[in-house]
PDB file of C-alpha atoms in Angstrom:
ATOM      1  CA  MET J   1       1.877  21.104 -11.851  1.00  0.00           C
ATOM      2  CA  ALA J   2       5.373  20.520 -12.205  1.00  0.00           C
ATOM      3  CA  GLU J   3       4.952  16.631 -12.478  1.00  0.00           C
ATOM      4  CA  ASN J   4       4.193  17.180 -16.303  1.00  0.00           C
ATOM      5  CA  ALA J   5       7.783  17.852 -17.079  1.00  0.00           C
ATOM      6  CA  ARG J   6       9.143  15.066 -15.570  1.00  0.00           C
ATOM      7  CA  ASN J   7       9.285  11.615 -17.421  1.00  0.00           C
ATOM      8  CA  ILE J   8       7.044   9.472 -14.213  1.00  0.00           C
ATOM      9  CA  GLU J   9       8.607   6.126 -15.758  1.00  0.00           C
ATOM     10  CA  THR J  10      12.478   6.678 -15.176  1.00  0.00           C
ATOM     11  CA  ASP J  11      11.439   8.319 -11.502  1.00  0.00           C
ATOM     12  CA  PHE J  12       9.649   5.395 -10.794  1.00  0.00           C
ATOM     13  CA  ASP J  13      12.498   3.310 -11.622  1.00  0.00           C
ATOM     14  CA  VAL J  14      14.690   5.352  -9.542  1.00  0.00           C
ATOM     15  CA  LEU J  15      11.986   5.284  -6.726  1.00  0.00           C
ATOM     16  CA  LEU J  16      11.644   1.245  -7.196  1.00  0.00           C
ATOM     17  CA  GLN J  17      15.481   1.216  -6.817  1.00  0.00           C
ATOM     18  CA  LEU J  18      16.531   3.104  -3.849  1.00  0.00           C
ATOM     19  CA  THR J  19      13.375   1.346  -1.893  1.00  0.00           C
ATOM     20  CA  ALA J  20      15.193  -1.932  -2.674  1.00  0.00           C
ATOM     21  CA  ARG J  21      18.224  -0.038  -1.533  1.00  0.00           C
ATOM     22  CA  ILE J  22      16.834   0.672   2.083  1.00  0.00           C
ATOM     23  CA  ILE J  23      14.481  -3.038   2.345  1.00  0.00           C
ATOM     24  CA  GLU J  24      17.701  -4.671   1.551  1.00  0.00           C
ATOM     25  CA  ALA J  25      19.860  -2.391   4.666  1.00  0.00           C
ATOM     26  CA  GLN J  26      17.793  -3.872   7.294  1.00  0.00           C
ATOM     27  CA  ALA J  27      18.373  -7.178   6.125  1.00  0.00           C
ATOM     28  CA  GLY J  28      19.666  -9.890   7.903  1.00  0.00           C
ATOM     29  CA  ARG J  29      20.317  -7.679  11.019  1.00  0.00           C
ATOM     30  CA  ALA J  30      19.472  -9.849  14.426  1.00  0.00           C
ATOM     31  CA  ILE J  31      16.707  -9.019  15.474  1.00  0.00           C
ATOM     32  CA  ALA J  32      16.520  -8.714  19.749  1.00  0.00           C
ATOM     33  CA  PRO J  33      14.955 -10.335  21.579  1.00  0.00           C
ATOM     34  CA  GLY J  34      11.270  -9.819  21.890  1.00  0.00           C
ATOM     35  CA  GLU J  35      10.863  -7.647  18.919  1.00  0.00           C
ATOM     36  CA  GLU J  36      10.386 -10.147  16.302  1.00  0.00           C
ATOM     37  CA  TRP J  37       6.984  -8.090  15.374  1.00  0.00           C
ATOM     38  CA  LYS J  38       9.533  -5.548  13.887  1.00  0.00           C
ATOM     39  CA  ASN J  39      10.136  -7.536  10.712  1.00  0.00           C
ATOM     40  CA  ASP J  40       7.134  -7.673   9.931  1.00  0.00           C
ATOM     41  CA  ALA J  41       7.789  -3.696   8.897  1.00  0.00           C
ATOM     42  CA  GLN J  42      10.150  -5.461   6.035  1.00  0.00           C
ATOM     43  CA  VAL J  43       7.237  -8.195   4.766  1.00  0.00           C
ATOM     44  CA  LEU J  44       4.973  -5.643   4.112  1.00  0.00           C
ATOM     45  CA  ALA J  45       7.511  -3.320   2.622  1.00  0.00           C
ATOM     46  CA  HIS J  46       8.569  -6.588   0.485  1.00  0.00           C
ATOM     47  CA  LYS J  47       5.300  -6.932  -0.599  1.00  0.00           C
ATOM     48  CA  LEU J  48       5.377  -3.676  -1.425  1.00  0.00           C
ATOM     49  CA  PHE J  49       8.271  -2.979  -3.937  1.00  0.00           C
ATOM     50  CA  LYS J  50       7.211  -6.170  -5.616  1.00  0.00           C
ATOM     51  CA  GLN J  51       3.023  -4.996  -5.754  1.00  0.00           C
ATOM     52  CA  ALA J  52       5.076  -1.917  -7.573  1.00  0.00           C
ATOM     53  CA  HIS J  53       7.576  -3.916  -9.446  1.00  0.00           C
ATOM     54  CA  SER J  54       5.107  -6.043 -11.461  1.00  0.00           C
ATOM     55  CA  ALA J  55       2.387  -2.824 -12.036  1.00  0.00           C
ATOM     56  CA  ARG J  56       5.433  -1.669 -13.960  1.00  0.00           C
ATOM     57  CA  ARG J  57       6.588  -4.854 -15.735  1.00  0.00           C
ATOM     58  CA  LEU J  58       2.676  -5.124 -16.961  1.00  0.00           C
ATOM     59  CA  LEU J  59       3.320  -1.272 -18.489  1.00  0.00           C
ATOM     60  CA  ALA J  60       5.018  -2.821 -20.837  1.00  0.00           C
ATOM     61  CA  PRO J  61       2.745  -4.066 -24.055  1.00  0.00           C
ATOM     62  CA  GLY J  62       2.352  -8.186 -24.560  1.00  0.00           C
ATOM     63  CA  ALA J  63       1.150 -10.396 -27.076  1.00  0.00           C
ATOM     64  CA  ILE J  64      -1.552 -12.224 -26.485  1.00  0.00           C
ATOM     65  CA  LEU J  65      -2.299 -14.909 -29.420  1.00  0.00           C
ATOM     66  CA  MET J  66      -5.523 -15.728 -31.229  1.00  0.00           C
ATOM     67  CA  PRO J  67      -7.206 -18.358 -32.108  1.00  0.00           C
ATOM     68  CA  ASP J  68      -6.224 -17.980 -35.696  1.00  0.00           C
ATOM     69  CA  GLY J  69      -2.750 -18.344 -34.909  1.00  0.00           C
ATOM     70  CA  SER J  70      -2.762 -13.406 -35.246  1.00  0.00           C
ATOM     71  CA  SER J  71      -1.746 -12.275 -32.187  1.00  0.00           C
ATOM     72  CA  VAL J  72      -2.864  -8.619 -30.608  1.00  0.00           C
ATOM     73  CA  ASP J  73      -0.569  -6.168 -28.186  1.00  0.00           C
ATOM     74  CA  ALA J  74      -2.426  -5.062 -25.347  1.00  0.00           C
ATOM     75  CA  ILE J  75      -1.322  -3.286 -22.029  1.00  0.00           C
ATOM     76  CA  ASP J  76      -3.126  -4.386 -18.914  1.00  0.00           C
ATOM     77  CA  HIS J  77      -3.930  -1.248 -17.543  1.00  0.00           C
ATOM     78  CA  THR J  78      -6.571  -2.254 -15.083  1.00  0.00           C
ATOM     79  CA  SER J  79      -4.161  -4.642 -12.750  1.00  0.00           C
ATOM     80  CA  VAL J  80      -1.544  -2.074 -13.182  1.00  0.00           C
ATOM     81  CA  ILE J  81      -4.519   0.270 -11.306  1.00  0.00           C
ATOM     82  CA  ILE J  82      -5.329  -2.794  -8.935  1.00  0.00           C
ATOM     83  CA  LEU J  83      -1.780  -2.931  -8.245  1.00  0.00           C
ATOM     84  CA  ALA J  84      -1.509   0.960  -7.693  1.00  0.00           C
ATOM     85  CA  ARG J  85      -4.682   0.428  -5.261  1.00  0.00           C
ATOM     86  CA  ALA J  86      -2.865  -2.369  -3.239  1.00  0.00           C
ATOM     87  CA  CYS J  87       0.103  -0.622  -3.155  1.00  0.00           C
ATOM     88  CA  ILE J  88      -2.323   2.128  -1.265  1.00  0.00           C
ATOM     89  CA  GLU J  89      -3.418  -0.552   1.720  1.00  0.00           C
ATOM     90  CA  GLY J  90       0.073  -1.752   1.591  1.00  0.00           C
ATOM     91  CA  PHE J  91       1.459   1.399   2.440  1.00  0.00           C
ATOM     92  CA  ILE J  92      -1.462   2.451   4.315  1.00  0.00           C
ATOM     93  CA  THR J  93      -1.377  -0.428   6.867  1.00  0.00           C
ATOM     94  CA  LEU J  94       2.310  -0.165   7.568  1.00  0.00           C
ATOM     95  CA  HIS J  95       1.617   3.329   8.512  1.00  0.00           C
ATOM     96  CA  TRP J  96      -1.235   2.733  10.814  1.00  0.00           C
ATOM     97  CA  ILE J  97       1.100  -0.084  12.333  1.00  0.00           C
ATOM     98  CA  PHE J  98       4.510   1.427  12.943  1.00  0.00           C
ATOM     99  CA  GLN J  99       3.880   5.356  12.650  1.00  0.00           C
ATOM    100  CA  ASN J 100       4.005   6.274  15.838  1.00  0.00           C
ATOM    101  CA  GLU J 101       6.546   7.155  19.116  1.00  0.00           C
ATOM    102  CA  ASN J 102       4.370   4.953  21.694  1.00  0.00           C
ATOM    103  CA  ASP J 103       6.493   1.452  20.713  1.00  0.00           C
ATOM    104  CA  ASP J 104       2.898  -0.253  23.578  1.00  0.00           C
ATOM    105  CA  LEU J 105       0.730   1.018  20.740  1.00  0.00           C
ATOM    106  CA  ARG J 106       2.460   0.085  17.808  1.00  0.00           C
ATOM    107  CA  ARG J 107       3.212  -3.536  19.579  1.00  0.00           C
ATOM    108  CA  PHE J 108      -0.444  -3.345  19.961  1.00  0.00           C
ATOM    109  CA  ARG J 109      -1.840  -2.559  17.009  1.00  0.00           C
ATOM    110  CA  HIS J 110       0.540  -5.236  15.226  1.00  0.00           C
ATOM    111  CA  LYS J 111      -1.231  -7.586  17.716  1.00  0.00           C
ATOM    112  CA  LEU J 112      -4.799  -6.533  16.413  1.00  0.00           C
ATOM    113  CA  TRP J 113      -3.191  -6.638  12.491  1.00  0.00           C
ATOM    114  CA  LYS J 114      -2.201 -10.191  13.285  1.00  0.00           C
ATOM    115  CA  LEU J 115      -4.961 -11.830  15.032  1.00  0.00           C
ATOM    116  CA  GLY J 116      -7.308 -10.568  12.105  1.00  0.00           C
ATOM    117  CA  GLY J 117      -4.995 -12.457  10.020  1.00  0.00           C
ATOM    118  CA  LEU J 118      -4.509 -15.681  12.130  1.00  0.00           C
ATOM    119  CA  LEU J 119      -8.758 -15.726  12.551  1.00  0.00           C
ATOM    120  CA  ASP J 120      -9.377 -14.762   8.645  1.00  0.00           C
ATOM    121  CA  ARG J 121      -6.670 -18.549   8.000  1.00  0.00           C
ATOM    122  CA  ALA J 122      -9.240 -20.269  10.724  1.00  0.00           C
ATOM    123  CA  LYS J 123     -12.123 -20.082   8.854  1.00  0.00           C
ATOM    124  CA  LEU J 124     -11.036 -21.472   5.879  1.00  0.00           C
ATOM    125  CA  HIS J 125     -12.566 -24.469   4.916  1.00  0.00           C
ATOM    126  CA  PRO J 126      -9.254 -26.420   4.956  1.00  0.00           C
ATOM    127  CA  ALA J 127      -9.113 -30.069   2.495  1.00  0.00           C
ATOM    128  CA  THR J 128      -5.767 -31.571   2.994  1.00  0.00           C
ATOM    129  CA  ASP J 129      -4.583 -32.723   6.860  1.00  0.00           C
ATOM    130  CA  GLU J 130      -1.765 -30.186   6.183  1.00  0.00           C
ATOM    131  CA  ALA J 131      -4.297 -27.458   5.684  1.00  0.00           C
ATOM    132  CA  ARG J 132      -5.945 -28.791   8.913  1.00  0.00           C
ATOM    133  CA  GLU J 133      -3.091 -28.503  10.841  1.00  0.00           C
ATOM    134  CA  LYS J 134      -2.273 -25.055   9.603  1.00  0.00           C
ATOM    135  CA  ALA J 135      -5.734 -23.704  10.639  1.00  0.00           C
ATOM    136  CA  GLN J 136      -6.179 -25.674  13.693  1.00  0.00           C
ATOM    137  CA  SER J 137      -2.903 -23.668  14.931  1.00  0.00           C
ATOM    138  CA  ALA J 138      -3.642 -20.644  13.722  1.00  0.00           C
ATOM    139  CA  GLN J 139      -6.750 -20.534  16.199  1.00  0.00           C
ATOM    140  CA  ALA J 140      -4.419 -22.069  18.973  1.00  0.00           C
ATOM    141  CA  GLN J 141      -1.755 -18.640  18.412  1.00  0.00           C
ATOM    142  CA  ALA J 142      -5.626 -16.434  17.811  1.00  0.00           C
ATOM    143  CA  THR J 143      -6.915 -18.311  21.436  1.00  0.00           C
ATOM    144  CA  ARG J 144      -3.513 -16.477  22.946  1.00  0.00           C
ATOM    145  CA  LEU J 145      -3.349 -14.129  21.395  1.00  0.00           C
ATOM    146  CA  ILE J 146      -6.827 -12.295  22.096  1.00  0.00           C
ATOM    147  CA  GLU J 147      -6.255 -13.048  25.672  1.00  0.00           C
ATOM    148  CA  GLU J 148      -2.780 -10.389  25.541  1.00  0.00           C
ATOM    149  CA  ILE J 149      -5.151  -8.060  23.499  1.00  0.00           C
ATOM    150  CA  ARG J 150      -7.414  -8.450  26.315  1.00  0.00           C
ATOM    151  CA  GLY J 151      -4.873  -7.897  29.361  1.00  0.00           C
ATOM    152  CA  SER J 152      -4.192  -4.308  27.250  1.00  0.00           C
ATOM    153  CA  ALA J 153      -4.708  -1.199  28.849  1.00  0.00           C
ATOM    154  CA  LEU J 154      -4.721   0.116  25.118  1.00  0.00           C
ATOM    155  CA  LEU J 155      -8.008  -2.041  24.825  1.00  0.00           C
ATOM    156  CA  SER J 156      -9.416   0.741  26.438  1.00  0.00           C
ATOM    157  CA  MET J 157      -9.407   3.156  23.547  1.00  0.00           C
ATOM    158  CA  TYR J 158     -12.327   0.967  22.284  1.00  0.00           C
ATOM    159  CA  SER J 159     -15.807   1.235  22.635  1.00  0.00           C
ATOM    160  CA  GLU J 160     -17.797  -2.368  23.547  1.00  0.00           C
ATOM    161  CA  LYS J 161     -18.783  -2.661  20.602  1.00  0.00           C
ATOM    162  CA  GLN J 162     -15.278  -1.611  19.568  1.00  0.00           C
ATOM    163  CA  ILE J 163     -13.719  -4.231  21.742  1.00  0.00           C
ATOM    164  CA  GLN J 164     -16.110  -6.777  20.187  1.00  0.00           C
ATOM    165  CA  ASN J 165     -15.479  -6.471  16.799  1.00  0.00           C
ATOM    166  CA  VAL J 166     -11.743  -6.134  17.982  1.00  0.00           C
ATOM    167  CA  LEU J 167     -11.712  -9.861  19.159  1.00  0.00           C
ATOM    168  CA  LYS J 168     -13.685 -10.883  16.324  1.00  0.00           C
ATOM    169  CA  GLY J 169     -10.719 -10.258  14.137  1.00  0.00           C
ATOM    170  CA  LYS J 170     -11.328  -6.905  12.186  1.00  0.00           C
ATOM    171  CA  TRP J 171      -8.416  -5.224  13.420  1.00  0.00           C
ATOM    172  CA  ARG J 172      -9.209  -1.614  10.983  1.00  0.00           C
ATOM    173  CA  GLU J 173     -12.289  -1.010  13.888  1.00  0.00           C
ATOM    174  CA  GLY J 174     -12.281   2.903  14.480  1.00  0.00           C
ATOM    175  CA  TRP J 175     -10.500   3.567  11.455  1.00  0.00           C
ATOM    176  CA  GLN J 176     -10.909   4.470   7.587  1.00  0.00           C
ATOM    177  CA  TRP J 177      -8.285   3.728   4.646  1.00  0.00           C
ATOM    178  CA  ARG J 178      -9.165   7.282   3.760  1.00  0.00           C
ATOM    179  CA  THR J 179      -8.271   8.186   7.507  1.00  0.00           C
ATOM    180  CA  GLU J 180      -5.414   7.057   7.837  1.00  0.00           C
ATOM    181  CA  ALA J 181      -4.096   7.933   3.910  1.00  0.00           C
ATOM    182  CA  ILE J 182      -5.020  11.644   5.627  1.00  0.00           C
ATOM    183  CA  ARG J 183      -2.399  11.068   8.410  1.00  0.00           C
ATOM    184  CA  ALA J 184       0.323   9.828   6.043  1.00  0.00           C
ATOM    185  CA  GLY J 185       0.438  12.813   4.376  1.00  0.00           C
ATOM    186  CA  PHE J 186      -2.143  12.276   1.638  1.00  0.00           C
ATOM    187  CA  HIS J 187      -4.411  15.241   0.461  1.00  0.00           C
ATOM    188  CA  PRO J 188      -8.062  13.343   0.903  1.00  0.00           C
ATOM    189  CA  LYS J 189      -9.324  14.926  -1.822  1.00  0.00           C
ATOM    190  CA  TYR J 190      -6.187  13.480  -4.194  1.00  0.00           C
ATOM    191  CA  PHE J 191      -7.317   9.993  -2.289  1.00  0.00           C
ATOM    192  CA  ASP J 192     -10.708   9.793  -2.457  1.00  0.00           C
ATOM    193  CA  ASN J 193     -10.402  10.267  -6.105  1.00  0.00           C
ATOM    194  CA  VAL J 194      -7.981   7.549  -6.238  1.00  0.00           C
ATOM    195  CA  TYR J 195      -8.579   5.149  -3.999  1.00  0.00           C
ATOM    196  CA  SER J 196     -12.212   5.578  -4.892  1.00  0.00           C
ATOM    197  CA  HIS J 197     -11.413   4.664  -8.634  1.00  0.00           C
ATOM    198  CA  TYR J 198      -9.832   2.293  -8.820  1.00  0.00           C
ATOM    199  CA  SER J 199     -11.319   0.682  -5.896  1.00  0.00           C
ATOM    200  CA  GLY J 200     -14.177   0.328  -9.147  1.00  0.00           C
ATOM    201  CA  TYR J 201     -11.429  -1.175 -10.920  1.00  0.00           C
ATOM    202  CA  ALA J 202     -10.965  -4.136  -8.108  1.00  0.00           C
ATOM    203  CA  HIS J 203     -14.874  -4.681  -7.916  1.00  0.00           C
ATOM    204  CA  SER J 204     -15.410  -4.391 -11.278  1.00  0.00           C
ATOM    205  CA  ASN J 205     -18.211  -1.820 -11.379  1.00  0.00           C
ATOM    206  CA  TRP J 206     -19.592   0.323 -14.574  1.00  0.00           C
ATOM    207  CA  ILE J 207     -17.126   3.057 -14.854  1.00  0.00           C
ATOM    208  CA  SER J 208     -14.551   0.484 -14.958  1.00  0.00           C
ATOM    209  CA  THR J 209     -15.601  -1.328 -17.481  1.00  0.00           C
ATOM    210  CA  MET J 210     -16.943   1.327 -19.510  1.00  0.00           C
ATOM    211  CA  GLN J 211     -13.187   2.812 -19.701  1.00  0.00           C
ATOM    212  CA  ILE J 212     -11.317  -0.946 -20.709  1.00  0.00           C
ATOM    213  CA  ARG J 213     -14.240  -0.575 -23.970  1.00  0.00           C
ATOM    214  CA  GLU J 214     -13.137   2.662 -24.755  1.00  0.00           C
ATOM    215  CA  ALA J 215      -9.248   1.891 -24.063  1.00  0.00           C
ATOM    216  CA  VAL J 216      -9.087   0.108 -27.625  1.00  0.00           C
ATOM    217  CA  ASP J 217      -5.950   0.730 -28.428  1.00  0.00           C
ATOM    218  CA  LEU J 218      -2.711   0.811 -26.974  1.00  0.00           C
ATOM    219  CA  GLU J 219      -1.955   4.459 -26.259  1.00  0.00           C
ATOM    220  CA  ALA J 220      -5.181   5.187 -24.553  1.00  0.00           C
ATOM    221  CA  GLN J 221      -4.374   1.829 -22.659  1.00  0.00           C
ATOM    222  CA  TYR J 222      -0.681   3.292 -21.999  1.00  0.00           C
ATOM    223  CA  ARG J 223      -2.115   6.297 -20.615  1.00  0.00           C
ATOM    224  CA  LEU J 224      -4.770   4.550 -18.051  1.00  0.00           C
ATOM    225  CA  GLY J 225      -1.554   3.163 -16.590  1.00  0.00           C
ATOM    226  CA  ARG J 226       0.752   5.594 -17.091  1.00  0.00           C
ATOM    227  CA  ALA J 227      -1.243   7.601 -14.556  1.00  0.00           C
ATOM    228  CA  ALA J 228      -1.786   4.237 -12.043  1.00  0.00           C
ATOM    229  CA  ILE J 229       2.513   4.172 -12.034  1.00  0.00           C
ATOM    230  CA  GLN J 230       2.298   7.933 -11.283  1.00  0.00           C
ATOM    231  CA  VAL J 231      -0.200   6.733  -8.208  1.00  0.00           C
ATOM    232  CA  ILE J 232       2.452   4.674  -7.442  1.00  0.00           C
ATOM    233  CA  VAL J 233       5.289   7.172  -7.675  1.00  0.00           C
ATOM    234  CA  HIS J 234       3.329   8.895  -4.941  1.00  0.00           C
ATOM    235  CA  ILE J 235       3.516   5.898  -2.702  1.00  0.00           C
ATOM    236  CA  LEU J 236       6.858   5.160  -3.109  1.00  0.00           C
ATOM    237  CA  ALA J 237       8.575   8.344  -2.386  1.00  0.00           C
ATOM    238  CA  LYS J 238       6.677   9.079   1.048  1.00  0.00           C
ATOM    239  CA  PHE J 239       7.323   5.067   1.717  1.00  0.00           C
ATOM    240  CA  VAL J 240      10.967   5.732   1.588  1.00  0.00           C
ATOM    241  CA  HIS J 241      10.867   8.357   3.846  1.00  0.00           C
ATOM    242  CA  PHE J 242       8.431   7.163   6.222  1.00  0.00           C
ATOM    243  CA  TYR J 243      10.645   3.516   6.352  1.00  0.00           C
ATOM    244  CA  VAL J 244      13.727   5.782   7.044  1.00  0.00           C
ATOM    245  CA  MET J 245      12.708   7.033  10.125  1.00  0.00           C
ATOM    246  CA  LEU J 246      11.806   3.274  11.280  1.00  0.00           C
ATOM    247  CA  PHE J 247      15.860   1.986  10.977  1.00  0.00           C
ATOM    248  CA  ASP J 248      18.982   2.761  11.160  1.00  0.00           C
ATOM    249  CA  THR J 249      19.974   1.174   8.794  1.00  0.00           C
ATOM    250  CA  ALA J 250      17.739   2.463   6.010  1.00  0.00           C
ATOM    251  CA  SER J 251      18.233   5.952   6.981  1.00  0.00           C
ATOM    252  CA  SER J 252      22.174   5.574   6.528  1.00  0.00           C
ATOM    253  CA  ALA J 253      21.109   3.637   3.241  1.00  0.00           C
ATOM    254  CA  PHE J 254      19.058   6.736   2.205  1.00  0.00           C
ATOM    255  CA  GLU J 255      21.689   8.974   2.544  1.00  0.00           C
ATOM    256  CA  THR J 256      25.109   7.409   1.137  1.00  0.00           C
ATOM    257  CA  ALA J 257      22.586   6.777  -1.944  1.00  0.00           C
ATOM    258  CA  ARG J 258      22.755   8.847  -5.077  1.00  0.00           C
ATOM    259  CA  PRO J 259      21.671  12.229  -5.196  1.00  0.00           C
ATOM    260  CA  ASN J 260      19.521  11.803  -7.992  1.00  0.00           C
ATOM    261  CA  SER J 261      18.150   9.307  -5.882  1.00  0.00           C
ATOM    262  CA  ARG J 262      17.229  11.280  -3.230  1.00  0.00           C
ATOM    263  CA  ALA J 263      16.398  14.544  -4.945  1.00  0.00           C
ATOM    264  CA  THR J 264      13.664  12.157  -6.815  1.00  0.00           C
ATOM    265  CA  ALA J 265      12.163  11.160  -3.218  1.00  0.00           C
ATOM    266  CA  ARG J 266      11.871  14.336  -1.916  1.00  0.00           C
ATOM    267  CA  HIS J 267      10.373  15.562  -5.387  1.00  0.00           C
ATOM    268  CA  TRP J 268       7.577  13.399  -5.184  1.00  0.00           C
ATOM    269  CA  ASN J 269       6.919  13.624  -1.147  1.00  0.00           C
ATOM    270  CA  ILE J 270       4.093  15.978  -2.075  1.00  0.00           C
ATOM    271  CA  GLU J 271       2.410  16.898   0.994  1.00  0.00           C
ATOM    272  CA  ALA J 272      -1.149  17.908   1.210  1.00  0.00           C
ATOM    273  CA  ASP J 273      -0.559  21.519   2.150  1.00  0.00           C
ATOM    274  CA  ASP J 274       1.171  21.276  -1.766  1.00  0.00           C
ATOM    275  CA  LEU J 275      -1.871  20.074  -3.378  1.00  0.00           C
ATOM    276  CA  ASP J 276      -4.139  22.083  -1.337  1.00  0.00           C
ATOM    277  CA  ARG J 277      -3.441  24.965  -3.414  1.00  0.00           C
ATOM    278  CA  PHE J 278      -3.896  22.963  -6.875  1.00  0.00           C
ATOM    279  CA  TYR J 279      -7.474  21.895  -5.427  1.00  0.00           C
ATOM    280  CA  ARG J 280      -8.026  25.339  -4.679  1.00  0.00           C
ATOM    281  CA  THR J 281      -7.515  26.826  -7.805  1.00  0.00           C
ATOM    282  CA  GLU J 282      -9.274  23.842  -9.345  1.00  0.00           C
ATOM    283  CA  GLU J 283     -12.183  24.700  -7.315  1.00  0.00           C
ATOM    284  CA  LYS J 284     -12.069  28.866  -7.964  1.00  0.00           C
ATOM    285  CA  ASN J 285     -11.642  27.961 -11.887  1.00  0.00           C
ATOM    286  CA  THR J 286     -14.555  25.324 -11.956  1.00  0.00           C
ATOM    287  CA  PRO J 287     -18.075  27.351 -13.229  1.00  0.00           C
ATOM    288  CA  ARG J 288     -20.921  27.310 -11.080  1.00  0.00           C
ATOM    289  CA  GLN J 289     -24.112  26.101 -12.379  1.00  0.00           C
TER     290      GLN J 289
END
C-alpha cells in the first residue's frame, strides 16, 4: 500500500502537532450553562494526545543499567503496543459519546459513561479520610445520576436486562469496541487484527510473550514498536477529522494549519472501503487448502 513510501515517524509527529493545535484551540473558551458535560470531549482528547506522545517517546532506545554496571539499549515495544490499544479505546469512547446529531442522545450516553466511573470509584476500598470522602461523594453523585437516567425516555432503547446492567455502571451495554470501531470508519478485519493482537499484549497472552522473547535486538524491537506507531497514526488522523466536527474552533484551527499537516491528516484518514479492496486482494491471493 502507499503507506510504505511514507516516513511513518515524520507523519506521526506532524499529526501529533496538528492534534495539539486543534485541541488547544478550544482551551479557555467559555462553556454555556448546562453544557459543562461537553468539556469531557476535550479531556478525552488530551488523554489520547498524551498517550500518543508517550508511545512516540518510547520508540526511542533507552539504556538499561545492568547489575555489573554495564548498560544495554532496548526499545520497550510492549508499552508502545499497550499505549496504542489505549488510544484505540480512547478514540472509540469519544466517538460513541459524542458522534451523533441528537444532542439528547449524546448527553444521555455521557451520563451512562459518567455513572460507570462514579460507581467504580465508589467501589474502591479507601484507606484515608480523603479517599473515603471521595468515595462517599461519588456514591451520592451516582445516586442522583441514576435517577436522571431512569427519567430519560432514551432508556427505553435498552431491554430490561440491559437496563439493570446500565444502572450498575456497565456503560458499554449493548455495544462492543468492534461495533463502534466500524461505525467510526475502521475496517472490521483491520480492527480485529490489531485490537485482538494488542489486547494479547495488555493481558500477557502467549503470542505476545513469544514476540518479546524473539525480539532480542533493537531492529526487531523497533519494527514491532513502529507497527504500533502506524496504528496510532491512523487513530490520530481519524481523531482530527472527528474533532473538527465537534467544535468550530477546532475546525478553524485545522483549516488554518499548514497545508502539509492537513494533507497528512487526509492521507491517513483511511476509509474502510479503501482497505476492503486490500483485504479482497489478500483473500484472492491466499492459497486454498
